[in-house]
Amino acid sequence: MKLGIDIGGTKVALGIVDKNKIVKNIFYLLSKEEKNERDVFLHRIIEEIRRISHGYKISGIGVASP
């Protein structure tokens, strides 16, 4: 299983992929605070990674960001 993370200017999308099929995905809109404060952003994305990957054995991670 692989974890993909797409960090955009207004939202973050995360997905678990297995054999080219999306197993689970979520996205959330960035708050003003997350856009302006790095620590707040990092805390939130770490929590979302933990949430989506719980119960899956992740063997790789890909991140896209502008």
XYZ file of N, CA and C in Angstrom, residues 23-51:
87
model
N -7.865 2.862 -2.427
C -8.517 2.095 -1.371
C -9.290 3.020 -0.436
N -8.705 4.174 -0.142
C -9.311 5.127 0.784
C -8.777 6.510 0.451
N -9.616 7.525 0.507
C -9.124 8.888 0.281
C -9.940 9.891 1.095
N -9.278 10.987 1.413
C -9.919 12.085 2.126
C -9.329 13.396 1.606
N -10.033 14.467 1.835
C -9.456 15.786 1.575
C -10.057 16.754 2.570
N -9.329 17.837 2.791
C -9.841 18.870 3.675
C -9.342 20.227 3.204
N -10.132 21.223 3.474
C -9.781 22.596 3.127
C -8.875 23.162 4.207
N -7.876 23.903 3.783
C -6.959 24.527 4.728
C -7.625 25.737 5.383
N -7.474 25.823 6.678
C -7.978 26.991 7.397
C -6.991 28.145 7.200
N -7.440 29.342 7.519
C -6.566 30.507 7.424
C -5.342 30.319 8.323
N -5.573 29.761 9.503
C -4.477 29.531 10.440
C -3.465 28.521 9.878
N -3.962 27.462 9.235
C -3.065 26.465 8.636
C -2.251 27.067 7.489
N -2.846 27.980 6.756
C -2.133 28.621 5.654
C -1.033 29.546 6.153
N -1.228 30.137 7.337
C -0.298 31.144 7.832
C 0.693 30.659 8.885
N 0.407 29.521 9.506
C 1.278 29.041 10.582
C 1.733 27.622 10.301
N 3.033 27.483 10.031
C 3.616 26.193 9.651
C 3.342 25.101 10.675
N 3.511 25.403 11.960
C 3.325 24.391 12.997
C 1.887 23.871 13.040
N 0.933 24.746 12.840
C -0.469 24.345 12.816
C -0.717 23.439 11.614
N -0.173 23.817 10.458
C -0.314 23.008 9.249
C 0.298 21.627 9.444
N 1.517 21.567 9.967
C 2.202 20.289 10.157
C 1.465 19.393 11.150
N 0.976 19.970 12.224
C 0.227 19.184 13.201
C -1.011 18.550 12.552
N -1.734 19.343 11.781
C -2.961 18.831 11.139
C -2.647 17.747 10.132
N -1.638 17.944 9.293
C -1.358 16.945 8.259
C -0.849 15.641 8.879
N -0.074 15.735 9.950
C 0.378 14.521 10.643
C -0.816 13.757 11.213
N -1.750 14.468 11.806
C -2.946 13.816 12.348
C -3.762 13.145 11.240
N -3.891 13.813 10.096
C -4.653 13.238 8.983
C -3.941 12.013 8.404
N -2.610 12.047 8.350
C -1.845 10.888 7.877
C -2.069 9.709 8.823
N -2.008 9.956 10.107
C -2.258 8.884 11.089
C -3.665 8.315 10.928
N -4.618 9.206 10.727
C -6.015 8.770 10.621
C -6.243 7.908 9.380
